[in-house]
PDB file of C-alpha atoms in Angstrom:
ATOM      1  CA  UNK A   1      61.759  39.557 -21.630  1.00 77.00           C
ATOM      2  CA  UNK A   2      62.437  39.692 -25.331  1.00 95.00           C
ATOM      3  CA  UNK A   3      60.732  37.894 -28.211  1.00 97.00           C
ATOM      4  CA  UNK A   4      65.175  36.845 -28.376  1.00 98.00           C
ATOM      5  CA  UNK A   5      66.333  36.562 -25.345  1.00 98.00           C
ATOM      6  CA  UNK A   6      68.765  33.807 -25.159  1.00 97.00           C
ATOM      7  CA  UNK A   7      69.621  34.255 -29.200  1.00 98.00           C
ATOM      8  CA  UNK A   8      72.392  34.902 -30.572  1.00 98.00           C
ATOM      9  CA  UNK A   9      72.757  37.079 -33.784  1.00 98.00           C
ATOM     10  CA  UNK A  10      75.340  38.532 -36.521  1.00 99.00           C
ATOM     11  CA  UNK A  11      74.526  41.236 -38.653  1.00 98.00           C
ATOM     12  CA  UNK A  12      76.742  42.657 -41.193  1.00 98.00           C
ATOM     13  CA  UNK A  13      77.428  46.794 -41.950  1.00 97.00           C
ATOM     14  CA  UNK A  14      75.741  47.035 -38.717  1.00 98.00           C
ATOM     15  CA  UNK A  15      78.200  50.153 -37.771  1.00 97.00           C
ATOM     16  CA  UNK A  16      76.034  52.087 -39.472  1.00 95.00           C
ATOM     17  CA  UNK A  17      72.690  53.371 -41.342  1.00 95.00           C
ATOM     18  CA  UNK A  18      70.275  49.817 -41.526  1.00 97.00           C
ATOM     19  CA  UNK A  19      72.533  47.505 -40.071  1.00 98.00           C
ATOM     20  CA  UNK A  20      73.194  49.993 -37.197  1.00 98.00           C
ATOM     21  CA  UNK A  21      69.268  50.161 -36.453  1.00 98.00           C
ATOM     22  CA  UNK A  22      69.134  46.375 -37.039  1.00 98.00           C
ATOM     23  CA  UNK A  23      71.396  45.492 -33.961  1.00 98.00           C
ATOM     24  CA  UNK A  24      69.906  47.884 -32.266  1.00 98.00           C
ATOM     25  CA  UNK A  25      66.488  46.534 -32.456  1.00 98.00           C
ATOM     26  CA  UNK A  26      67.594  42.886 -32.211  1.00 98.00           C
ATOM     27  CA  UNK A  27      69.610  43.649 -29.665  1.00 98.00           C
ATOM     28  CA  UNK A  28      66.325  45.233 -27.563  1.00 98.00           C
ATOM     29  CA  UNK A  29      64.447  42.012 -27.973  1.00 98.00           C
ATOM     30  CA  UNK A  30      66.904  40.393 -25.656  1.00 98.00           C
ATOM     31  CA  UNK A  31      69.778  38.983 -28.600  1.00 98.00           C
ATOM     32  CA  UNK A  32      73.380  38.876 -28.092  1.00 98.00           C
ATOM     33  CA  UNK A  33      74.862  40.774 -31.564  1.00 98.00           C
ATOM     34  CA  UNK A  34      77.903  40.452 -33.213  1.00 98.00           C
ATOM     35  CA  UNK A  35      78.754  43.611 -34.686  1.00 98.00           C
ATOM     36  CA  UNK A  36      80.337  42.620 -38.743  1.00 98.00           C
ATOM     37  CA  UNK A  37      81.772  45.973 -39.688  1.00 98.00           C
ATOM     38  CA  UNK A  38      84.635  47.049 -41.917  1.00 97.00           C
ATOM     39  CA  UNK A  39      84.967  50.206 -39.731  1.00 97.00           C
ATOM     40  CA  UNK A  40      86.471  49.278 -36.384  1.00 97.00           C
ATOM     41  CA  UNK A  41      85.757  52.337 -34.909  1.00 98.00           C
ATOM     42  CA  UNK A  42      81.878  52.507 -35.930  1.00 98.00           C
ATOM     43  CA  UNK A  43      81.872  48.575 -34.605  1.00 98.00           C
ATOM     44  CA  UNK A  44      82.912  49.569 -31.348  1.00 98.00           C
ATOM     45  CA  UNK A  45      80.443  52.512 -31.089  1.00 98.00           C
ATOM     46  CA  UNK A  46      77.474  50.744 -32.182  1.00 98.00           C
ATOM     47  CA  UNK A  47      78.103  47.267 -29.565  1.00 98.00           C
ATOM     48  CA  UNK A  48      78.402  49.805 -26.852  1.00 98.00           C
ATOM     49  CA  UNK A  49      75.032  50.662 -28.023  1.00 98.00           C
ATOM     50  CA  UNK A  50      74.187  47.171 -28.017  1.00 98.00           C
ATOM     51  CA  UNK A  51      75.287  46.766 -24.312  1.00 98.00           C
ATOM     52  CA  UNK A  52      73.928  50.164 -23.396  1.00 97.00           C
ATOM     53  CA  UNK A  53      70.226  48.037 -24.057  1.00 95.00           C
ATOM     54  CA  UNK A  54      71.116  45.258 -21.443  1.00 97.00           C
ATOM     55  CA  UNK A  55      72.471  42.926 -24.502  1.00 98.00           C
ATOM     56  CA  UNK A  56      75.988  41.503 -25.333  1.00 98.00           C
ATOM     57  CA  UNK A  57      77.816  42.876 -28.247  1.00 98.00           C
ATOM     58  CA  UNK A  58      81.084  41.447 -29.840  1.00 98.00           C
ATOM     59  CA  UNK A  59      82.766  44.820 -32.341  1.00 98.00           C
ATOM     60  CA  UNK A  60      84.411  42.444 -35.456  1.00 98.00           C
ATOM     61  CA  UNK A  61      86.310  44.356 -37.993  1.00 98.00           C
ATOM     62  CA  UNK A  62      85.405  42.238 -40.608  1.00 98.00           C
ATOM     63  CA  UNK A  63      86.025  42.841 -44.543  1.00 98.00           C
ATOM     64  CA  UNK A  64      83.118  40.960 -46.423  1.00 98.00           C
ATOM     65  CA  UNK A  65      84.807  40.415 -49.551  1.00 98.00           C
ATOM     66  CA  UNK A  66      86.949  38.119 -47.798  1.00 98.00           C
ATOM     67  CA  UNK A  67      86.381  34.537 -47.415  1.00 98.00           C
ATOM     68  CA  UNK A  68      89.046  34.072 -44.813  1.00 98.00           C
ATOM     69  CA  UNK A  69      87.535  36.659 -42.873  1.00 98.00           C
ATOM     70  CA  UNK A  70      84.178  35.835 -43.250  1.00 98.00           C
ATOM     71  CA  UNK A  71      84.649  32.261 -41.593  1.00 98.00           C
ATOM     72  CA  UNK A  72      86.686  34.118 -38.779  1.00 98.00           C
ATOM     73  CA  UNK A  73      84.087  36.524 -38.056  1.00 98.00           C
ATOM     74  CA  UNK A  74      81.725  33.134 -37.924  1.00 98.00           C
ATOM     75  CA  UNK A  75      83.950  31.419 -35.786  1.00 98.00           C
ATOM     76  CA  UNK A  76      84.504  34.328 -33.224  1.00 98.00           C
ATOM     77  CA  UNK A  77      80.725  34.871 -32.605  1.00 98.00           C
ATOM     78  CA  UNK A  78      80.113  31.210 -31.834  1.00 98.00           C
ATOM     79  CA  UNK A  79      83.370  31.397 -29.476  1.00 98.00           C
ATOM     80  CA  UNK A  80      82.271  34.198 -27.873  1.00 98.00           C
ATOM     81  CA  UNK A  81      78.971  33.610 -27.486  1.00 98.00           C
ATOM     82  CA  UNK A  82      78.830  29.367 -27.760  1.00 98.00           C
ATOM     83  CA  UNK A  83      76.740  29.626 -30.637  1.00 98.00           C
ATOM     84  CA  UNK A  84      74.427  31.173 -33.363  1.00 98.00           C
ATOM     85  CA  UNK A  85      70.654  31.609 -33.965  1.00 98.00           C
ATOM     86  CA  UNK A  86      70.757  34.726 -36.843  1.00 99.00           C
ATOM     87  CA  UNK A  87      72.525  35.770 -39.552  1.00 99.00           C
ATOM     88  CA  UNK A  88      71.122  39.081 -41.261  1.00 98.00           C
ATOM     89  CA  UNK A  89      73.605  40.305 -43.935  1.00 98.00           C
ATOM     90  CA  UNK A  90      72.882  43.679 -44.767  1.00 98.00           C
ATOM     91  CA  UNK A  91      76.366  44.978 -45.562  1.00 97.00           C
ATOM     92  CA  UNK A  92      76.894  46.135 -49.320  1.00 95.00           C
ATOM     93  CA  UNK A  93      78.899  48.676 -51.566  1.00 94.00           C
ATOM     94  CA  UNK A  94      78.071  50.003 -54.844  1.00 92.00           C
ATOM     95  CA  UNK A  95      78.712  52.884 -57.053  1.00 92.00           C
ATOM     96  CA  UNK A  96      75.905  54.428 -58.357  1.00 89.00           C
ATOM     97  CA  UNK A  97      74.364  56.954 -60.532  1.00 88.00           C
ATOM     98  CA  UNK A  98      76.266  55.975 -63.967  1.00 93.00           C
ATOM     99  CA  UNK A  99      74.966  55.279 -66.910  1.00 95.00           C
ATOM    100  CA  UNK A 100      74.753  51.412 -67.376  1.00 95.00           C
ATOM    101  CA  UNK A 101      77.503  51.972 -70.548  1.00 96.00           C
ATOM    102  CA  UNK A 102      79.574  53.999 -68.412  1.00 96.00           C
ATOM    103  CA  UNK A 103      79.776  51.369 -65.427  1.00 96.00           C
ATOM    104  CA  UNK A 104      83.425  49.734 -65.109  1.00 96.00           C
ATOM    105  CA  UNK A 105      84.331  46.500 -64.868  1.00 97.00           C
ATOM    106  CA  UNK A 106      85.519  48.004 -60.724  1.00 97.00           C
ATOM    107  CA  UNK A 107      81.763  49.268 -59.852  1.00 96.00           C
ATOM    108  CA  UNK A 108      80.161  45.805 -61.467  1.00 96.00           C
ATOM    109  CA  UNK A 109      82.584  43.555 -59.291  1.00 97.00           C
ATOM    110  CA  UNK A 110      82.417  45.596 -55.929  1.00 97.00           C
ATOM    111  CA  UNK A 111      78.581  44.899 -56.194  1.00 97.00           C
ATOM    112  CA  UNK A 112      78.622  41.910 -56.140  1.00 97.00           C
ATOM    113  CA  UNK A 113      81.545  41.077 -54.218  1.00 98.00           C
ATOM    114  CA  UNK A 114      80.233  42.534 -51.184  1.00 98.00           C
ATOM    115  CA  UNK A 115      76.424  41.396 -52.162  1.00 97.00           C
ATOM    116  CA  UNK A 116      75.239  37.707 -53.301  1.00 98.00           C
ATOM    117  CA  UNK A 117      78.990  36.983 -53.026  1.00 98.00           C
ATOM    118  CA  UNK A 118      79.240  37.921 -49.487  1.00 98.00           C
ATOM    119  CA  UNK A 119      75.950  36.805 -48.407  1.00 98.00           C
ATOM    120  CA  UNK A 120      76.766  33.156 -50.154  1.00 98.00           C
ATOM    121  CA  UNK A 121      79.755  33.376 -47.702  1.00 98.00           C
ATOM    122  CA  UNK A 122      78.206  34.086 -44.386  1.00 98.00           C
ATOM    123  CA  UNK A 123      75.152  32.149 -44.953  1.00 98.00           C
ATOM    124  CA  UNK A 124      77.940  28.946 -45.553  1.00 98.00           C
ATOM    125  CA  UNK A 125      79.988  29.359 -43.513  1.00 98.00           C
ATOM    126  CA  UNK A 126      76.939  29.830 -40.734  1.00 98.00           C
ATOM    127  CA  UNK A 127      74.996  27.010 -41.934  1.00 98.00           C
ATOM    128  CA  UNK A 128      76.624  24.274 -39.764  1.00 98.00           C
ATOM    129  CA  UNK A 129      75.509  26.692 -37.020  1.00 98.00           C
ATOM    130  CA  UNK A 130      72.235  27.168 -37.657  1.00 98.00           C
ATOM    131  CA  UNK A 131      70.395  24.121 -38.662  1.00 98.00           C
ATOM    132  CA  UNK A 132      67.698  22.677 -35.783  1.00 97.00           C
ATOM    133  CA  UNK A 133      66.021  26.562 -35.356  1.00 96.00           C
ATOM    134  CA  UNK A 134      68.205  29.326 -37.512  1.00 98.00           C
ATOM    135  CA  UNK A 135      67.470  32.494 -38.860  1.00 98.00           C
ATOM    136  CA  UNK A 136      68.574  33.838 -41.852  1.00 99.00           C
ATOM    137  CA  UNK A 137      67.545  37.894 -43.348  1.00 98.00           C
ATOM    138  CA  UNK A 138      69.257  39.093 -46.216  1.00 98.00           C
ATOM    139  CA  UNK A 139      68.816  42.701 -47.390  1.00 98.00           C
ATOM    140  CA  UNK A 140      66.947  43.069 -50.887  1.00 96.00           C
ATOM    141  CA  UNK A 141      65.692  46.310 -52.764  1.00 92.00           C
ATOM    142  CA  UNK A 142      62.443  47.366 -54.281  1.00 87.00           C
ATOM    143  CA  UNK A 143      64.877  48.952 -57.559  1.00 85.00           C
ATOM    144  CA  UNK A 144      64.886  45.655 -58.349  1.00 86.00           C
ATOM    145  CA  UNK A 145      61.353  45.780 -59.670  1.00 83.00           C
ATOM    146  CA  UNK A 146      61.847  49.821 -61.123  1.00 83.00           C
ATOM    147  CA  UNK A 147      64.694  48.899 -62.843  1.00 88.00           C
ATOM    148  CA  UNK A 148      66.428  52.396 -61.558  1.00 84.00           C
ATOM    149  CA  UNK A 149      68.777  54.376 -63.576  1.00 89.00           C
ATOM    150  CA  UNK A 150      71.811  54.279 -63.140  1.00 90.00           C
ATOM    151  CA  UNK A 151      71.924  51.577 -60.442  1.00 91.00           C
ATOM    152  CA  UNK A 152      72.818  48.743 -62.955  1.00 96.00           C
ATOM    153  CA  UNK A 153      75.403  47.362 -60.682  1.00 96.00           C
ATOM    154  CA  UNK A 154      73.204  47.942 -57.915  1.00 94.00           C
ATOM    155  CA  UNK A 155      69.921  46.309 -58.583  1.00 95.00           C
ATOM    156  CA  UNK A 156      71.815  43.389 -60.153  1.00 97.00           C
ATOM    157  CA  UNK A 157      73.651  42.171 -57.193  1.00 97.00           C
ATOM    158  CA  UNK A 158      70.213  43.122 -54.638  1.00 97.00           C
ATOM    159  CA  UNK A 159      68.236  40.754 -58.050  1.00 97.00           C
ATOM    160  CA  UNK A 160      71.252  37.528 -56.870  1.00 98.00           C
ATOM    161  CA  UNK A 161      70.773  38.057 -53.023  1.00 98.00           C
ATOM    162  CA  UNK A 162      67.302  37.704 -53.814  1.00 97.00           C
ATOM    163  CA  UNK A 163      67.981  34.035 -55.898  1.00 97.00           C
ATOM    164  CA  UNK A 164      70.195  32.963 -53.263  1.00 98.00           C
ATOM    165  CA  UNK A 165      66.990  33.337 -50.438  1.00 98.00           C
ATOM    166  CA  UNK A 166      64.356  31.437 -52.472  1.00 98.00           C
ATOM    167  CA  UNK A 167      67.107  28.529 -53.328  1.00 98.00           C
ATOM    168  CA  UNK A 168      68.297  28.824 -49.711  1.00 98.00           C
ATOM    169  CA  UNK A 169      64.694  28.960 -48.141  1.00 98.00           C
ATOM    170  CA  UNK A 170      63.759  25.781 -50.312  1.00 98.00           C
ATOM    171  CA  UNK A 171      67.291  24.016 -49.513  1.00 98.00           C
ATOM    172  CA  UNK A 172      67.580  24.474 -45.691  1.00 98.00           C
ATOM    173  CA  UNK A 173      63.794  24.203 -44.285  1.00 98.00           C
ATOM    174  CA  UNK A 174      64.473  20.819 -44.038  1.00 98.00           C
ATOM    175  CA  UNK A 175      67.268  21.860 -42.009  1.00 98.00           C
ATOM    176  CA  UNK A 176      65.283  23.875 -39.804  1.00 98.00           C
ATOM    177  CA  UNK A 177      66.281  27.282 -40.948  1.00 98.00           C
ATOM    178  CA  UNK A 178      64.465  29.873 -42.494  1.00 98.00           C
ATOM    179  CA  UNK A 179      65.482  32.717 -44.940  1.00 98.00           C
ATOM    180  CA  UNK A 180      63.762  35.176 -45.909  1.00 98.00           C
ATOM    181  CA  UNK A 181      64.662  38.725 -47.199  1.00 98.00           C
ATOM    182  CA  UNK A 182      63.523  42.342 -46.424  1.00 98.00           C
ATOM    183  CA  UNK A 183      63.443  45.555 -48.695  1.00 95.00           C
ATOM    184  CA  UNK A 184      64.109  48.734 -47.245  1.00 95.00           C
ATOM    185  CA  UNK A 185      63.637  52.091 -47.221  1.00 87.00           C
ATOM    186  CA  UNK A 186      65.496  54.194 -44.352  1.00 89.00           C
ATOM    187  CA  UNK A 187      67.856  56.233 -46.216  1.00 81.00           C
ATOM    188  CA  UNK A 188      71.412  56.886 -44.402  1.00 75.00           C
ATOM    189  CA  UNK A 189      73.818  59.604 -43.818  1.00 74.00           C
ATOM    190  CA  UNK A 190      75.014  59.867 -47.067  1.00 71.00           C
ATOM    191  CA  UNK A 191      71.706  59.825 -48.887  1.00 73.00           C
ATOM    192  CA  UNK A 192      70.028  62.039 -46.215  1.00 73.00           C
ATOM    193  CA  UNK A 193      72.466  64.613 -47.342  1.00 72.00           C
ATOM    194  CA  UNK A 194      71.495  64.777 -51.223  1.00 70.00           C
ATOM    195  CA  UNK A 195      68.073  64.817 -50.103  1.00 72.00           C
ATOM    196  CA  UNK A 196      68.861  68.278 -47.994  1.00 74.00           C
ATOM    197  CA  UNK A 197      71.337  69.642 -50.700  1.00 73.00           C
ATOM    198  CA  UNK A 198      67.694  68.420 -53.555  1.00 74.00           C
ATOM    199  CA  UNK A 199      64.804  68.458 -51.964  1.00 79.00           C
ATOM    200  CA  UNK A 200      63.018  67.779 -54.885  1.00 79.00           C
ATOM    201  CA  UNK A 201      64.058  64.356 -54.873  1.00 74.00           C
ATOM    202  CA  UNK A 202      62.306  63.563 -52.083  1.00 78.00           C
ATOM    203  CA  UNK A 203      59.861  64.729 -52.931  1.00 79.00           C
ATOM    204  CA  UNK A 204      59.147  62.650 -55.565  1.00 80.00           C
ATOM    205  CA  UNK A 205      60.066  59.606 -53.262  1.00 80.00           C
ATOM    206  CA  UNK A 206      57.735  60.658 -51.345  1.00 85.00           C
ATOM    207  CA  UNK A 207      54.261  61.394 -53.591  1.00 85.00           C
ATOM    208  CA  UNK A 208      55.258  57.449 -55.067  1.00 82.00           C
ATOM    209  CA  UNK A 209      54.773  55.846 -51.416  1.00 81.00           C
ATOM    210  CA  UNK A 210      51.279  54.566 -49.883  1.00 82.00           C
ATOM    211  CA  UNK A 211      53.050  56.113 -46.398  1.00 88.00           C
ATOM    212  CA  UNK A 212      54.412  59.400 -46.775  1.00 86.00           C
ATOM    213  CA  UNK A 213      57.778  59.319 -44.417  1.00 87.00           C
ATOM    214  CA  UNK A 214      60.886  58.174 -45.139  1.00 85.00           C
ATOM    215  CA  UNK A 215      61.662  54.851 -43.042  1.00 87.00           C
ATOM    216  CA  UNK A 216      63.623  54.564 -39.491  1.00 94.00           C
ATOM    217  CA  UNK A 217      66.406  52.436 -39.516  1.00 96.00           C
ATOM    218  CA  UNK A 218      65.845  51.057 -36.481  1.00 97.00           C
ATOM    219  CA  UNK A 219      61.864  51.430 -35.436  1.00 97.00           C
ATOM    220  CA  UNK A 220      61.131  50.594 -39.049  1.00 97.00           C
ATOM    221  CA  UNK A 221      63.626  48.121 -40.656  1.00 97.00           C
ATOM    222  CA  UNK A 222      64.847  46.861 -37.461  1.00 98.00           C
ATOM    223  CA  UNK A 223      61.600  45.638 -35.560  1.00 98.00           C
ATOM    224  CA  UNK A 224      60.479  44.159 -38.999  1.00 98.00           C
ATOM    225  CA  UNK A 225      63.685  41.981 -39.117  1.00 98.00           C
ATOM    226  CA  UNK A 226      62.639  41.553 -35.569  1.00 98.00           C
ATOM    227  CA  UNK A 227      60.068  39.306 -36.446  1.00 98.00           C
ATOM    228  CA  UNK A 228      60.834  37.815 -39.159  1.00 98.00           C
ATOM    229  CA  UNK A 229      63.889  36.178 -36.666  1.00 98.00           C
ATOM    230  CA  UNK A 230      61.052  35.753 -33.606  1.00 98.00           C
ATOM    231  CA  UNK A 231      59.911  32.872 -32.756  1.00 97.00           C
ATOM    232  CA  UNK A 232      56.447  34.117 -34.142  1.00 98.00           C
ATOM    233  CA  UNK A 233      57.431  34.028 -37.715  1.00 98.00           C
ATOM    234  CA  UNK A 234      58.812  29.871 -37.738  1.00 98.00           C
ATOM    235  CA  UNK A 235      56.426  29.289 -40.275  1.00 98.00           C
ATOM    236  CA  UNK A 236      57.584  31.741 -42.733  1.00 98.00           C
ATOM    237  CA  UNK A 237      60.496  31.418 -45.315  1.00 98.00           C
ATOM    238  CA  UNK A 238      61.298  32.038 -48.515  1.00 98.00           C
ATOM    239  CA  UNK A 239      59.393  36.113 -48.717  1.00 97.00           C
ATOM    240  CA  UNK A 240      61.256  39.148 -49.231  1.00 96.00           C
ATOM    241  CA  UNK A 241      58.970  41.494 -46.743  1.00 96.00           C
ATOM    242  CA  UNK A 242      58.244  45.357 -48.203  1.00 94.00           C
ATOM    243  CA  UNK A 243      59.680  47.648 -45.084  1.00 95.00           C
ATOM    244  CA  UNK A 244      58.939  50.720 -48.014  1.00 86.00           C
ATOM    245  CA  UNK A 245      56.211  52.343 -47.306  1.00 87.00           C
ATOM    246  CA  UNK A 246      53.929  50.971 -49.963  1.00 86.00           C
ATOM    247  CA  UNK A 247      56.427  52.225 -52.082  1.00 85.00           C
ATOM    248  CA  UNK A 248      56.689  48.528 -54.347  1.00 80.00           C
ATOM    249  CA  UNK A 249      54.965  45.689 -53.912  1.00 72.00           C
ATOM    250  CA  UNK A 250      57.088  42.200 -54.920  1.00 60.00           C
TER     251      UNK A 250
END
């Protein structure tokens, strides 16, 4: 038996990288999972992987910038599985590596539309279904502390997600909902490619970590999320769990 048997989860951006790892970790613990993903092909692939773990899956193509699509995704999950217990806001798009003074309005808007605005929309849409024993996990970043150069829009958006997490934890505890965050370090394919091209970048990061390796999307990040949404974490809310090998302390 898994710790999440009978539970229903919705994970945004679950078609790749950390989102995929989270979806697979939740499935391994027995949860049915909706794969909310812009790329329909990737959504179907991860849904098949979830089913290979013995869990039910729904592949749902969704542009998280569109509130109507967000509401429809939540409604489709409830219709398919009969409810919703777990919401993981993982998806976010951002243009990085640009000095603040060169960051365009469009780049700034993209980070906020796919970060805090989408997180807010999913939380609001899911709220009626999560009452009683619901779990929300939002994805933050250790770069909020470091003020990573070239990441102004990204860092600002992630900080806003952190603010939403804290307010929701205060307000929704009375409704039986816990709201926490995870700040991960598990490079996806694009970042890994950059590390292969510039190994000194990875070397510099690893020197700053207490545990000198990169995180694994499923085994490290996914399992941390699985803990936060499990019965074992029912008295934890409003916290940010740093799953980054000791790269930062928040």
